[in-house]
């Protein structure tokens, strides 16, 4: 890519949010993306829960619990009261908290990087490409 095309683009990091309904089976389902752009001081979460697909992996999956966990990730990104204890943290700190490994039904995948001139549009693009 030429320097001209890179102009106005900023580095971003992202990770998928994966639902792991039955850890013993090792099956996962992508249900969201968390994106962080340091240059623009923004952290964004976009989620989409395909309930039918989740039920195919585990007919007894706790849909409400999964929805709540995905909603909580969005809240942490949005900041304010919805972020709970993370409310006072910087966007970068909130992103690192969200992508830290954990043993829960909703887990982050590995962090990847890219370039973008529009973090919001990039989050939507990644959601469409990797989740829906």
PDB file of C-alpha atoms in Angstrom, residues 5-91:
ATOM      1  CA  UNK A   5      -3.286   5.473   0.747  1.00  0.00           C
ATOM      2  CA  UNK A   6      -2.081   5.084   4.349  1.00  0.00           C
ATOM      3  CA  UNK A   7      -2.498   8.791   5.065  1.00  0.00           C
ATOM      4  CA  UNK A   8      -5.269   9.365   7.570  1.00  0.00           C
ATOM      5  CA  UNK A   9      -5.308   5.740   8.661  1.00  0.00           C
ATOM      6  CA  UNK A  10      -4.660   4.777  12.254  1.00  0.00           C
ATOM      7  CA  UNK A  11      -3.580   1.509  13.815  1.00  0.00           C
ATOM      8  CA  UNK A  12      -6.344  -0.396  15.595  1.00  0.00           C
ATOM      9  CA  UNK A  13      -6.510  -3.612  17.576  1.00  0.00           C
ATOM     10  CA  UNK A  14      -9.456  -5.962  17.796  1.00  0.00           C
ATOM     11  CA  UNK A  15     -10.520  -9.258  19.297  1.00  0.00           C
ATOM     12  CA  UNK A  16     -13.559 -11.413  18.723  1.00  0.00           C
ATOM     13  CA  UNK A  17     -15.907 -12.197  21.588  1.00  0.00           C
ATOM     14  CA  UNK A  18     -16.649 -15.909  21.521  1.00  0.00           C
ATOM     15  CA  UNK A  19     -19.387 -17.864  23.214  1.00  0.00           C
ATOM     16  CA  UNK A  20     -18.170 -21.165  24.706  1.00  0.00           C
ATOM     17  CA  UNK A  21     -21.381 -22.862  25.846  1.00  0.00           C
ATOM     18  CA  UNK A  22     -19.762 -26.167  26.841  1.00  0.00           C
ATOM     19  CA  UNK A  23     -16.081 -25.837  27.569  1.00  0.00           C
ATOM     20  CA  UNK A  24     -15.592 -29.618  27.625  1.00  0.00           C
ATOM     21  CA  UNK A  25     -16.558 -29.794  23.934  1.00  0.00           C
ATOM     22  CA  UNK A  26     -14.227 -26.980  22.888  1.00  0.00           C
ATOM     23  CA  UNK A  27     -16.803 -25.470  20.529  1.00  0.00           C
ATOM     24  CA  UNK A  28     -17.007 -21.707  20.123  1.00  0.00           C
ATOM     25  CA  UNK A  29     -19.258 -19.284  18.320  1.00  0.00           C
ATOM     26  CA  UNK A  30     -18.315 -15.709  17.422  1.00  0.00           C
ATOM     27  CA  UNK A  31     -20.758 -13.236  18.945  1.00  0.00           C
ATOM     28  CA  UNK A  32     -19.008  -9.898  18.869  1.00  0.00           C
ATOM     29  CA  UNK A  33     -15.955  -7.789  18.237  1.00  0.00           C
ATOM     30  CA  UNK A  34     -14.095  -5.336  20.477  1.00  0.00           C
ATOM     31  CA  UNK A  35     -11.992  -2.696  18.717  1.00  0.00           C
ATOM     32  CA  UNK A  36      -9.510  -0.207  20.159  1.00  0.00           C
ATOM     33  CA  UNK A  37      -7.863   2.693  18.351  1.00  0.00           C
ATOM     34  CA  UNK A  38      -5.317   4.478  20.538  1.00  0.00           C
ATOM     35  CA  UNK A  39      -4.841   7.401  18.120  1.00  0.00           C
ATOM     36  CA  UNK A  40      -8.553   8.200  18.328  1.00  0.00           C
ATOM     37  CA  UNK A  41      -8.901   7.218  22.007  1.00  0.00           C
ATOM     38  CA  UNK A  42     -11.866   4.963  21.263  1.00  0.00           C
ATOM     39  CA  UNK A  43     -12.910   1.467  22.285  1.00  0.00           C
ATOM     40  CA  UNK A  44     -15.966  -0.049  20.601  1.00  0.00           C
ATOM     41  CA  UNK A  45     -17.903  -3.286  21.037  1.00  0.00           C
ATOM     42  CA  UNK A  46     -20.392  -4.609  18.510  1.00  0.00           C
ATOM     43  CA  UNK A  47     -22.274  -7.809  19.249  1.00  0.00           C
ATOM     44  CA  UNK A  48     -24.730 -10.132  17.557  1.00  0.00           C
ATOM     45  CA  UNK A  49     -26.049 -13.299  19.166  1.00  0.00           C
ATOM     46  CA  UNK A  50     -27.315 -15.935  16.734  1.00  0.00           C
ATOM     47  CA  UNK A  51     -29.594 -17.746  19.179  1.00  0.00           C
ATOM     48  CA  UNK A  52     -30.440 -20.560  16.780  1.00  0.00           C
ATOM     49  CA  UNK A  53     -26.783 -21.339  16.183  1.00  0.00           C
ATOM     50  CA  UNK A  54     -26.051 -21.219  19.914  1.00  0.00           C
ATOM     51  CA  UNK A  55     -28.948 -23.598  20.608  1.00  0.00           C
ATOM     52  CA  UNK A  56     -27.478 -25.968  17.984  1.00  0.00           C
ATOM     53  CA  UNK A  57     -24.233 -26.058  19.980  1.00  0.00           C
ATOM     54  CA  UNK A  58     -26.007 -26.396  23.307  1.00  0.00           C
ATOM     55  CA  UNK A  59     -29.802 -26.689  23.542  1.00  0.00           C
ATOM     56  CA  UNK A  60     -29.591 -25.744  27.243  1.00  0.00           C
ATOM     57  CA  UNK A  61     -27.422 -22.644  26.752  1.00  0.00           C
ATOM     58  CA  UNK A  62     -28.239 -19.743  29.055  1.00  0.00           C
ATOM     59  CA  UNK A  63     -29.314 -17.200  26.422  1.00  0.00           C
ATOM     60  CA  UNK A  64     -30.084 -14.507  28.978  1.00  0.00           C
ATOM     61  CA  UNK A  65     -26.685 -14.960  30.623  1.00  0.00           C
ATOM     62  CA  UNK A  66     -24.872 -14.767  27.289  1.00  0.00           C
ATOM     63  CA  UNK A  67     -26.871 -11.683  26.270  1.00  0.00           C
ATOM     64  CA  UNK A  68     -26.022 -10.057  29.620  1.00  0.00           C
ATOM     65  CA  UNK A  69     -22.293 -10.769  29.190  1.00  0.00           C
ATOM     66  CA  UNK A  70     -22.292  -9.316  25.663  1.00  0.00           C
ATOM     67  CA  UNK A  71     -24.257  -6.281  26.846  1.00  0.00           C
ATOM     68  CA  UNK A  72     -21.740  -5.810  29.684  1.00  0.00           C
ATOM     69  CA  UNK A  73     -18.865  -5.739  27.171  1.00  0.00           C
ATOM     70  CA  UNK A  74     -20.675  -3.025  25.227  1.00  0.00           C
ATOM     71  CA  UNK A  75     -21.200  -1.114  28.476  1.00  0.00           C
ATOM     72  CA  UNK A  76     -17.515  -1.257  29.371  1.00  0.00           C
ATOM     73  CA  UNK A  77     -16.665   0.175  25.954  1.00  0.00           C
ATOM     74  CA  UNK A  78     -19.270   2.930  26.224  1.00  0.00           C
ATOM     75  CA  UNK A  79     -17.905   4.042  29.602  1.00  0.00           C
ATOM     76  CA  UNK A  80     -19.972   5.947  32.131  1.00  0.00           C
ATOM     77  CA  UNK A  81     -22.225   4.147  34.590  1.00  0.00           C
ATOM     78  CA  UNK A  82     -22.612   1.180  32.217  1.00  0.00           C
ATOM     79  CA  UNK A  83     -18.884   0.438  32.583  1.00  0.00           C
ATOM     80  CA  UNK A  84     -19.155  -0.320  36.301  1.00  0.00           C
ATOM     81  CA  UNK A  85     -15.751  -0.346  37.998  1.00  0.00           C
ATOM     82  CA  UNK A  86     -14.048   0.291  34.646  1.00  0.00           C
ATOM     83  CA  UNK A  87     -15.849   3.633  34.213  1.00  0.00           C
ATOM     84  CA  UNK A  88     -12.860   5.717  35.272  1.00  0.00           C
ATOM     85  CA  UNK A  89     -10.367   3.815  33.155  1.00  0.00           C
ATOM     86  CA  UNK A  90      -8.893   4.957  29.840  1.00  0.00           C
ATOM     87  CA  UNK A  91     -10.186   3.377  26.617  1.00  0.00           C
TER      88      UNK A  91
END
